[in-house]
XYZ file of N, CA and C in Angstrom:
621
model
N 77.005 97.508 92.185
C 75.969 97.625 93.236
C 74.618 97.588 92.489
N 73.635 97.125 93.249
C 72.249 97.054 92.721
C 71.325 97.307 93.727
N 70.193 97.845 93.338
C 69.008 98.149 94.330
C 67.850 97.332 93.777
N 67.203 96.548 94.699
C 66.071 95.695 94.370
C 64.942 95.935 95.238
N 63.777 96.070 94.436
C 62.563 96.335 95.048
C 61.532 95.208 94.641
N 60.947 94.577 95.515
C 59.958 93.688 95.368
C 58.652 94.047 96.026
N 57.543 94.196 95.241
C 56.256 94.683 95.757
C 55.177 93.647 95.321
N 54.532 93.134 96.382
C 53.498 92.146 96.156
C 52.184 92.618 96.836
N 51.079 92.746 95.982
C 49.898 93.285 96.430
C 48.786 92.126 96.352
N 48.275 91.654 97.425
C 47.188 90.678 97.365
C 45.938 91.076 96.670
N 45.471 90.230 95.812
C 44.220 90.609 95.133
C 43.014 89.818 95.604
N 43.334 88.647 96.274
C 42.196 87.766 96.751
C 41.451 87.089 95.743
N 41.861 87.220 94.382
C 41.103 86.558 93.349
C 42.027 86.300 92.196
N 42.199 85.026 91.791
C 43.174 84.723 90.725
C 42.865 85.364 89.353
N 41.594 85.755 89.314
C 41.130 86.376 87.989
C 41.322 87.873 87.997
N 41.562 88.536 89.118
C 41.821 89.941 89.260
C 43.266 90.318 88.886
N 43.404 90.492 87.597
C 44.807 90.775 86.967
C 44.738 92.312 86.645
N 46.033 92.692 86.224
C 46.335 94.085 85.953
C 46.933 94.252 84.485
N 46.610 95.368 83.931
C 47.085 95.609 82.611
C 48.103 96.827 82.609
N 48.003 97.587 83.648
C 48.866 98.842 83.788
C 49.463 99.014 85.242
N 50.748 99.422 85.259
C 51.412 99.691 86.526
C 52.004 101.002 86.561
N 51.713 101.779 87.547
C 52.354 103.052 87.788
C 52.972 102.985 89.130
N 54.422 103.083 89.151
C 55.080 102.889 90.459
C 56.010 104.179 90.637
N 55.886 104.644 91.878
C 56.847 105.763 92.350
C 57.508 105.313 93.622
N 58.748 105.223 93.592
C 59.556 104.677 94.741
C 60.646 105.670 95.021
N 60.759 106.193 96.357
C 61.707 107.092 96.654
C 62.761 106.277 97.538
N 64.035 106.612 97.384
C 65.127 105.972 98.008
C 66.270 106.970 98.231
N 67.182 106.621 99.138
C 68.271 107.521 99.500
C 69.505 107.207 98.824
N 70.220 108.107 98.245
C 71.414 107.885 97.466
C 72.550 108.757 97.985
N 73.682 108.038 98.498
C 74.725 108.727 99.151
C 75.986 108.854 98.214
N 76.537 110.021 98.189
C 77.748 110.182 97.427
C 78.904 110.274 98.490
N 79.966 109.505 98.286
C 81.054 109.405 99.440
C 82.323 109.651 98.888
N 82.651 109.979 97.668
C 84.025 110.164 97.182
C 84.414 111.679 97.417
N 84.810 112.384 96.401
C 85.208 113.683 96.506
C 84.028 114.513 97.060
N 82.817 114.300 96.570
C 81.667 115.116 96.956
C 80.855 114.351 97.990
N 80.418 114.906 99.086
C 79.615 114.326 100.150
C 78.207 114.808 99.954
N 77.337 113.975 99.723
C 75.953 114.317 99.499
C 75.039 113.216 99.833
N 73.763 113.638 100.468
C 72.839 112.641 100.596
C 71.541 113.114 99.778
N 71.081 112.359 98.821
C 70.129 112.659 97.892
C 68.921 111.652 97.920
N 67.752 112.202 98.075
C 66.551 111.438 97.933
C 66.111 111.272 96.534
N 66.343 110.046 95.950
C 66.086 109.975 94.540
C 64.623 109.419 94.377
N 64.189 109.412 93.093
C 62.831 108.972 92.758
C 62.897 108.091 91.478
N 62.337 106.958 91.576
C 62.173 106.068 90.473
C 60.665 106.067 89.986
N 60.525 106.420 88.784
C 59.102 106.398 88.274
C 58.921 105.444 87.164
N 57.939 104.621 87.289
C 57.700 103.534 86.439
C 56.248 103.596 85.893
N 56.051 103.669 84.564
C 54.687 103.721 84.028
C 54.654 102.824 82.803
N 54.159 101.525 82.919
C 54.208 100.658 81.855
C 52.867 99.843 81.823
N 52.615 99.295 80.578
C 51.292 98.607 80.487
C 51.557 97.250 79.737
N 50.506 96.414 79.868
C 50.667 94.994 79.269
C 49.442 94.864 78.280
N 49.662 94.213 77.231
C 48.491 94.012 76.230
C 47.451 92.987 76.856
N 47.762 92.282 77.790
C 46.903 91.281 78.375
C 46.921 91.362 79.888
N 45.840 91.009 80.499
C 45.913 90.962 82.052
C 47.025 90.163 82.659
N 47.837 90.654 83.572
C 48.945 90.021 84.019
C 48.930 89.903 85.595
N 49.710 89.012 86.152
C 49.755 88.896 87.560
C 51.157 89.347 88.189
N 52.017 89.773 87.349
C 53.276 90.396 87.734
C 54.071 90.934 86.675
N 55.094 91.602 86.999
C 56.000 92.204 85.997
C 57.505 92.214 86.659
N 58.468 92.041 85.817
C 59.937 92.169 86.081
C 60.498 93.279 85.299
N 61.238 94.188 85.991
C 61.829 95.394 85.311
C 63.212 95.463 85.739
N 64.168 95.693 84.793
C 65.571 96.012 85.165
C 66.058 97.153 84.334
N 66.815 97.992 85.074
C 67.327 99.255 84.441
C 68.655 99.667 85.243
N 69.026 100.831 84.867
C 70.219 101.484 85.484
C 69.945 102.863 85.936
N 70.618 103.185 87.075
C 70.440 104.405 87.704
C 71.243 105.387 86.908
N 70.615 106.601 86.539
C 71.322 107.647 85.940
C 71.203 108.960 86.710
N 72.454 109.403 87.083
C 72.641 110.564 87.950
C 72.766 111.738 87.079
N 71.923 112.835 87.295
C 71.956 113.995 86.452
C 72.200 115.151 87.383
N 72.948 116.146 86.865
C 73.232 117.373 87.595
C 73.274 118.486 86.642
N 72.777 119.727 86.980
C 72.806 120.844 86.157
C 74.074 121.675 86.251
N 74.436 121.977 87.452
C 75.700 122.730 87.820
C 76.698 121.940 88.626
N 77.949 122.226 88.480
C 78.946 121.443 89.356
C 78.743 121.771 90.827
N 79.011 120.862 91.609
C 78.917 120.904 93.042
C 80.240 121.481 93.645
N 80.063 122.107 94.846
C 81.196 122.658 95.578
C 81.625 121.629 96.637
N 82.988 121.543 96.774
C 83.558 120.720 97.786
C 83.289 121.333 99.183
N 82.945 120.326 100.017
C 82.754 120.745 101.427
C 83.019 119.500 102.292
N 83.400 119.782 103.595
C 83.618 118.749 104.593
C 82.324 118.258 105.119
N 81.213 119.038 104.902
C 79.932 118.588 105.437
C 79.075 117.916 104.306
N 78.236 117.003 104.694
C 77.482 116.337 103.693
C 76.350 117.338 103.204
N 76.222 117.520 101.934
C 75.225 118.225 101.233
C 73.801 117.537 101.350
N 72.796 118.244 101.953
C 71.566 117.622 102.258
C 70.406 118.497 101.696
N 70.722 119.359 100.739
C 69.756 120.267 100.099
C 68.515 119.345 99.653
N 68.769 118.177 99.093
C 67.674 117.399 98.448
C 67.514 116.011 99.201
N 67.749 116.048 100.556
C 67.691 114.992 101.263
C 66.268 114.500 101.708
N 65.410 115.403 101.562
C 63.995 115.160 101.861
C 63.364 114.396 100.609
N 62.412 113.458 100.924
C 61.694 112.685 99.873
C 61.131 113.602 98.921
N 61.304 113.215 97.532
C 60.558 114.090 96.607
C 59.020 113.997 96.594
N 58.498 113.071 97.301
C 57.006 112.921 97.428
C 56.498 113.677 98.732
N 57.409 114.351 99.499
C 57.018 114.942 100.623
C 56.888 116.541 100.418
N 55.806 117.049 100.988
C 55.702 118.493 100.933
C 55.287 118.974 102.256
N 56.119 119.977 102.750
C 55.910 120.614 104.092
C 54.627 121.472 104.002
N 53.824 121.304 105.050
C 52.557 122.193 104.987
C 52.881 123.687 105.162
N 53.944 124.003 105.799
C 54.197 125.454 106.022
C 55.077 125.990 104.828
N 55.338 125.278 103.837
C 56.221 125.832 102.781
C 55.339 126.668 101.832
N 56.046 127.647 101.176
C 55.394 128.531 100.257
C 55.106 127.771 98.934
N 55.986 126.768 98.638
C 55.709 126.006 97.472
C 54.382 125.283 97.412
N 54.044 124.757 98.649
C 52.714 124.015 98.754
C 51.594 124.920 98.622
N 51.738 126.195 99.201
C 50.671 127.202 98.997
C 50.395 127.540 97.526
N 51.495 127.584 96.786
C 51.294 127.910 95.277
C 50.876 126.755 94.516
N 50.878 125.525 95.034
C 50.420 124.329 94.272
C 49.413 123.581 94.920
N 48.424 124.305 95.528
C 47.294 123.645 96.145
C 46.072 123.791 95.180
N 45.436 122.618 94.937
C 45.643 121.297 95.541
C 46.838 120.688 94.917
N 47.427 119.787 95.771
C 48.696 119.126 95.386
C 48.377 117.974 94.339
N 49.258 117.973 93.303
C 48.966 117.048 92.219
C 50.292 116.276 91.859
N 50.241 115.211 91.341
C 51.402 114.356 91.006
C 52.294 115.134 89.999
N 51.673 115.740 88.836
C 52.605 116.547 87.947
C 53.390 117.632 88.712
N 52.778 118.272 89.730
C 53.598 119.251 90.526
C 54.748 118.666 91.254
N 54.506 117.531 91.826
C 55.583 116.882 92.534
C 56.785 116.413 91.628
N 56.351 115.888 90.521
C 57.381 115.496 89.522
C 58.004 116.583 88.899
N 57.353 117.652 88.646
C 58.023 118.837 88.085
C 58.951 119.521 89.116
N 58.594 119.430 90.320
C 59.582 120.050 91.375
C 60.824 119.181 91.417
N 60.693 117.891 91.338
C 61.831 116.957 91.342
C 62.671 117.170 90.160
N 62.047 117.287 88.954
C 62.773 117.508 87.695
C 63.544 118.777 87.761
N 63.032 119.858 88.560
C 63.840 121.195 88.569
C 65.000 121.169 89.482
N 65.254 120.136 90.180
C 66.396 120.066 91.064
C 67.752 120.050 90.337
N 68.758 120.588 90.998
C 70.073 120.486 90.332
C 70.589 119.115 90.240
N 70.297 118.243 91.249
C 70.655 116.879 91.222
C 69.545 115.953 91.301
N 69.413 114.972 90.366
C 68.319 114.016 90.432
C 68.976 112.698 89.964
N 68.251 111.634 90.220
C 68.557 110.262 89.791
C 67.324 109.595 89.203
N 67.470 108.903 88.158
C 66.180 108.336 87.564
C 66.608 106.878 87.078
N 65.503 106.197 86.677
C 65.598 104.819 86.155
C 65.639 104.809 84.643
N 66.591 104.145 84.075
C 66.775 103.999 82.591
C 66.636 102.566 82.306
N 65.608 102.193 81.675
C 65.386 100.612 81.367
C 66.529 100.213 80.410
N 67.087 98.997 80.693
C 68.012 98.424 79.848
C 67.510 97.260 79.079
N 66.422 96.577 79.510
C 65.616 95.676 78.768
C 64.194 95.854 78.897
N 63.364 95.348 77.982
C 61.948 95.625 78.028
C 61.332 94.917 79.260
N 60.269 95.420 79.832
C 59.617 94.766 80.957
C 59.072 93.381 80.620
N 59.243 92.462 81.545
C 58.713 91.105 81.319
C 57.510 90.872 82.213
N 56.354 90.648 81.535
C 55.069 90.436 82.236
C 54.952 88.994 82.572
N 54.293 88.704 83.715
C 53.967 87.399 84.163
C 52.531 87.243 84.112
N 52.057 86.105 83.536
C 50.700 85.673 83.363
C 50.310 84.456 84.198
N 51.071 84.090 85.126
C 50.781 82.784 85.994
C 49.776 83.169 86.862
N 48.625 82.355 86.866
C 47.507 82.635 87.754
C 47.868 82.553 89.307
N 47.501 83.555 90.046
C 47.760 83.614 91.445
C 46.950 84.719 92.069
N 46.793 84.729 93.391
C 45.895 85.689 94.008
C 46.726 86.964 94.560
N 47.680 87.297 93.713
C 48.456 88.568 94.101
C 49.209 89.034 92.813
N 49.523 90.333 92.937
C 50.217 90.877 91.760
C 51.669 91.187 92.394
N 52.700 90.780 91.657
C 54.067 90.894 92.155
C 54.845 91.727 91.134
N 55.501 92.874 91.583
C 56.262 93.646 90.809
C 57.707 93.608 91.407
N 58.674 93.345 90.468
C 60.085 93.291 90.861
C 60.855 94.209 90.042
N 61.571 95.050 90.698
C 62.347 96.241 90.030
C 63.843 96.009 90.494
N 64.786 95.894 89.577
C 66.135 95.761 89.850
C 66.795 97.005 89.210
N 67.530 97.759 90.069
C 68.179 99.021 89.569
C 69.712 98.774 89.724
N 70.436 98.623 88.644
C 71.867 98.565 88.638
C 72.385 100.000 88.827
N 73.574 100.097 89.720
C 74.202 101.325 89.958
C 75.583 101.379 89.425
N 75.904 101.725 88.200
C 77.261 101.788 87.681
C 77.970 102.960 88.027
N 79.244 103.010 87.991
C 80.051 104.073 88.399
C 79.714 105.315 87.325
N 79.568 106.467 87.923
C 79.242 107.607 87.022
C 79.946 108.931 87.467
N 80.272 109.892 86.465
C 80.981 110.961 86.877
C 80.108 111.975 87.685
N 80.733 112.695 88.591
C 80.115 113.733 89.428
C 80.995 115.026 89.175
N 80.431 116.016 88.606
C 81.210 117.215 88.398
C 81.185 118.159 89.540
N 82.333 118.707 89.906
C 82.407 119.625 91.044
C 83.463 120.689 90.809
N 83.405 121.784 91.619
C 84.301 122.877 91.535
C 85.506 122.545 92.423
N 86.772 122.396 91.934
C 87.877 122.102 92.677
C 88.274 123.280 93.629
N 88.875 122.851 94.671
C 89.388 123.839 95.751
C 90.668 124.489 95.276
N 91.185 125.449 95.969
C 92.332 126.195 95.648
C 93.551 125.358 95.487
N 93.691 124.402 96.541
C 94.911 123.591 96.625
C 94.936 122.651 95.349
N 93.791 122.148 95.050
C 93.719 121.237 93.924
C 94.047 121.968 92.560
N 93.637 123.191 92.501
C 93.813 124.019 91.329
C 95.455 124.194 91.197
N 96.038 124.597 92.349
C 97.415 124.899 92.355
C 98.259 123.633 91.977
N 97.830 122.574 92.608
C 98.521 121.299 92.294
C 98.452 120.960 90.783
N 97.259 121.114 90.184
C 97.030 120.811 88.727
C 97.853 121.731 87.928
N 97.934 123.065 88.357
C 98.760 124.042 87.580
C 100.245 123.769 87.674
N 100.690 123.286 88.899
C 102.046 122.959 89.102
C 102.461 121.765 88.114
N 101.648 120.716 88.108
C 101.883 119.603 87.295
C 101.936 119.995 85.771
N 101.055 120.902 85.396
C 101.059 121.277 83.968
C 102.308 122.090 83.718
N 102.826 122.882 84.539
C 104.028 123.732 84.502
C 105.160 122.719 84.289
N 105.294 121.807 85.251
C 106.407 120.791 85.108
C 106.373 120.043 83.821
N 105.176 119.676 83.398
C 105.076 118.857 82.195
C 105.408 119.646 80.923
N 105.425 120.970 81.003
C 105.900 121.713 79.904
C 107.373 122.162 80.026
N 107.817 122.382 81.269
C 109.170 122.861 81.531
C 110.141 121.815 81.291
N 109.941 120.559 81.641
C 110.953 119.537 81.548
C 111.204 119.169 80.051
N 110.224 119.019 79.168
C 110.615 118.757 77.756
C 111.275 119.936 77.137
N 110.900 121.164 77.485
C 111.497 122.330 76.873
C 112.916 122.401 77.348
N 113.218 122.233 78.565
C 114.660 122.261 79.158
C 115.450 121.111 78.493
N 114.893 120.012 78.272
C 115.596 118.933 77.702
C 115.897 119.156 76.236
N 114.954 119.728 75.501
C 115.103 120.030 74.145
C 116.091 121.067 74.020
N 116.053 122.152 74.739
C 117.168 123.206 74.591
C 118.551 122.660 74.967
N 118.624 121.888 76.018
C 119.952 121.270 76.323
C 120.461 120.412 75.279
N 119.637 119.707 74.548
C 120.038 118.933 73.363
C 120.471 119.698 72.280
N 119.774 120.825 72.019
C 120.105 121.716 70.936
C 121.438 122.420 71.250
N 121.691 122.910 72.457
C 122.988 123.383 72.758
C 124.180 122.455 72.677
N 123.943 121.246 73.023
C 125.003 120.216 72.924
C 125.324 119.897 71.494
N 124.287 119.838 70.597
C 124.506 119.668 69.138
C 125.220 120.823 68.519
N 124.797 121.984 68.911
C 125.367 123.107 68.200
C 126.835 123.387 68.552
N 127.265 123.259 69.894
C 128.570 123.601 70.290
C 129.532 122.377 70.252
N 129.017 121.214 70.819
C 129.861 119.987 70.790
C 130.077 119.467 69.439
N 129.103 119.644 68.553
C 129.254 119.193 67.129
C 129.774 120.348 66.290
N 130.252 121.478 66.823
C 130.825 122.564 66.062
C 129.983 122.883 64.865
N 128.687 122.935 65.094
C 127.910 123.596 63.992
C 128.105 125.052 63.968
N 128.254 125.676 65.135
C 128.660 127.034 65.271
C 130.095 127.178 65.627
N 131.002 127.729 64.805
C 132.351 127.825 64.991
C 132.662 128.814 66.103
N 133.455 128.421 67.027
C 133.853 129.314 68.098
C 135.363 129.161 68.301
N 136.047 130.313 68.719
C 137.401 130.391 68.928
C 137.766 131.489 69.953
N 138.916 131.467 70.541
C 139.302 132.428 71.561
C 140.316 133.496 70.921
N 140.155 134.689 71.139
C 140.881 135.816 70.654
C 141.654 136.309 71.849
N 142.914 136.145 72.084
C 143.637 136.553 73.176
C 144.085 138.138 72.985
N 144.475 138.558 74.250
C 144.945 139.921 74.337
C 144.013 141.098 73.878
N 142.758 140.825 74.147
C 141.793 141.854 73.895
C 141.892 142.964 74.910
N 141.853 144.251 74.407
C 141.797 145.354 75.349
C 140.549 145.391 76.337
N 140.770 145.840 77.537
C 139.542 145.866 78.466
C 138.434 146.736 77.907
N 137.371 146.403 78.250
C 136.113 147.104 77.723
C 136.238 148.475 78.226
N 135.997 149.533 77.313
C 135.931 150.906 77.645
C 137.201 151.598 77.607
N 138.371 150.913 77.286
C 139.740 151.546 77.279
C 140.129 151.915 75.790
N 140.537 153.058 75.593
C 140.878 153.597 74.262
C 142.236 153.100 73.890
N 142.414 153.006 72.582
C 143.703 152.448 72.105
C 144.729 153.338 72.471
N 145.906 152.781 73.147
C 147.066 153.603 73.447
C 146.873 154.584 74.602
N 145.664 154.616 75.210
C 145.373 155.519 76.255
C 144.937 154.877 77.522
N 144.696 155.593 78.524
C 144.243 155.061 79.738
C 142.809 155.464 80.055
N 142.411 155.262 81.249
C 141.074 155.709 81.636
C 140.838 157.210 81.784
């Protein structure tokens, strides 16, 4: 899978070029396997060109990061479903970070347990073709990545049972082989002694 963003800003003048680009793009990331979650991720891009340019092409990979394992649930986790660039006016966080600044928003996003970011795989390619707009194209590849979670009770019991059987079967097979080798091969000599007195009976006497 891949996520592609094309941004074109009219400049109205072919000579109005740019040397620096700062891009913040929020998008929704859904986890649909063992863990169900809707996460609003943030792509931050801050790059510069040595010469005035009319466009740039960027390609990278999405990197999912989590601090603590997630818990399994039948409901979709939406703790971080709100856009990282959004701040509720009635929240205590906004009261503590007034006036609102970009470092505050980015710091709040970085402090989340789950985040996703852009990791560049190739250097940015700048375009110097004269035109009356600036074009930015970002391609974000989404490779398979591990998501750590706390297993449920049934999953733990199933795993423990598999581990028990994986140990029991080889041990049983090994003991069975040793027994056959020892007795069938007569490594240990065995014989039958007939006419033994019953256990607990004295010689020549009765009970």
